[in-house]
Amino acid sequence: MPDTHAVPVSTAEDESNSVFSHEDGGSSGDDATHQDGPASSGKKRKRERYQKTSCELCKARKVKCDRAEPACSWCARHNRTCVYLERQKPGSRVGFTLELETKVNRVDALLQTLWRRVEDHIANDHGAQSQILSPAVSNHALVQMDGFAQDAPGPRPPGTCRATSIQQPRGPAFSSPSWQGRDGSENAQPSAPSVTSAPSQSLPSAGAESLTPPSRLDSGRSGSTSLSGGTDFPPQDIVYTLVDLYFKNCNTWCPILDRKTTFGTFFGSTSLSEVDRILLHAIVATTLRFLKDARLSSAMRSHHYAVSKHKVMIYAMEHASIEAQRALVILALDELGTSNGPRGWNLLSVLVQNIKQLDLCEESSIYLSADAGDVPSTGSIRRVVVPQPDSWIEDESRRRLCWVVYLLDRYATIATTKFDFMLEEFKMKRLLPCSYDLFSRNVPVETGSLRTDADHPGSSGYTVNKPENLGSFSYHCQVLKIISKIHEFLKRPVNVTSSAEMSAWRNAYRSLDSALDNWLQSLPSEYSRISALCHSDPASRVANWFMLHSAYVTAVVRLHSSAAYPTVRSHIFVPSYYAMQRCLSAVQSLRDITQDVYEANGLDLVGPPFAFALWIAARLLIVHAATVGCPVDPKIDFFIDILGYVGQYWEVANTYARILARVVRRERQGVASFGGMRKSAHNLVNLTAATRQTGLDKTSSHPVALNELDNIDVFDFFNFPKILSLESTSQNGQTEVYHVQGLVNMGSDASRDGAAPDPESDWLGY
């Protein structure tokens, strides 16, 4: 059995995507000057003794290390690998360099703000006087102003500051969401882990913020369009922080944008176009949840969120373009991270349909081009609406855009268990994306080639030709392909009374299990120790490593829970010991890696798919208790607490935590057993599956309580395999549907003696 804790990890490709700067635990100094004599030798030895570097774990934790050999006392006490690295030569550290670069970029952005405001003042406020001035004088004035903007920061030019008004909020207030703890209190919310923000030294004072002049974000020239006034965006330095937070907290696992290109577009020397402003609005709406700046009140956050979201939605509805889809995808992260409900489904359906209409799910080689005046308003417009990509970054970003829509569709669909994928598998004819660092270099690379699966004509697979060019997102896309096959496999009903059909089901099950094992074995060797890397080097804490592991756990539980905890039972279909161990091992693996993420203060870096994996793992512990007849594993309290932490950023995790807390509390208080809850959920789902045969058949309404809906949310995900209904025709001609006696299994038989399945009689034959 493969080790499910062999955690998939990303290579250094993604370190450029999200990197934490940190201070060294020790300081590097010059080597001791050689001196003759016993006294100098003693001093040298003493100096070398105290100059010994701290171990890497103590550096990361920023605590004093006793520097013991072979392991310091902390590492020995916590059974951690103690690593001593040679002292680096004097020079700038990587973290310091990144911090300095951030400060320089912020100062540059503020200078651009001043220059654009001065330019507006000259062009608009003094237009009449500007017409009187001669061209030479005007040019001389502009040169003087340009020189001022390029010099070191100085006092603001007089007459360039104006207070900005704050409108009333038009959207929901951004407050820390509460979740219901195990004691039933709505305010039982753990404290949030610290969020690292940009250096405060480079920010203007809060009191002076109201006088910050509108930046280039509020002006549109050189062919761009001004969308609205100065209250559309937060202050310039806050916008810069929000864009930086997007690349740290979202783009790591939704990598559709290149950091360098995006910052150059938003904070460069040219004015923003309309599509750039729409993309920036999407980033603002999605990343306000991570901002810890006290200058933005709840009302201001609500205002900026509502304005940005509205502008993106209106623009995306009126423009079928790649740029509009990028903004809509980023906004979809906000919607699907809030609730997996109708609004998210509607947004996702628009995205999928536009991806199809724009042919972004195929590797196009020929693009038609036409003048704007020659394009008719007919069906042929879709042939020319997408231009040829002008760079490798643009070509690869389109590929990544399609794969992210594929990712969102997969997670949203498997959460419902019943729906079909909006982006059909046979339409997905895209090559795997390359690693992020290769994407950023703007140098074309190869990952694989397309092929047609022999066993599924019309569907498109791929062959990996250059595995060295793959990154964590590439492997995430691969495992999502397997999850898609698992979802389709489980949706097909099976006749559990037929030995032939059960044999075919078992063979398909084994094939998918083998596919997961092969995927795990295909990962590079350095992908197997995410826990050690997370603790030994804070600079390597990249969120998509954790997201990749959570995707693997989701796939394992999705497949093996159908055999480990089936809702039906026959003489050949009983809970499998092998499948049960695979599920429990995957849950333990996720618990361990989540502990590492928590200790590294990285819970703000993981997205809704990670919360979904936690939600699956916690529910599996409940289903296991219902099937075996034992108390629920205490690990479920850990998962509920972690979901509460993640819920401070993504509200959907809050919802998961509240449901789990209510279900566990009802069982611990003796209100209902897990087995009874699962049976109630099964009966309600079967009741709502009933359909009318004619339009004259009567309909009825069945009242349902909150606890019954909780049961469906927890147990319906594990209502597999789907059995083939047996129909018969009664004397009155009506068709009746019934199940074979004894097929329904809600854990009552297995829980009589509280025993787990016998590994010697495993029907899967492993």
XYZ file of C-alpha atoms in Angstrom, residues 76 97 180 191 214 232 337 400 497 500 510 743:
12
model
C 15.952 16.515 20.149
C 16.444 42.163 -0.761
C -20.550 27.983 16.121
C -7.771 33.889 17.393
C -5.952 60.296 -6.703
C -13.623 53.543 -6.844
C -15.043 30.919 -1.277
C -3.737 28.472 -17.228
C -27.006 -8.537 -6.906
C -20.766 -9.922 -13.318
C -8.787 -1.041 -9.065
C -29.443 -3.998 0.637
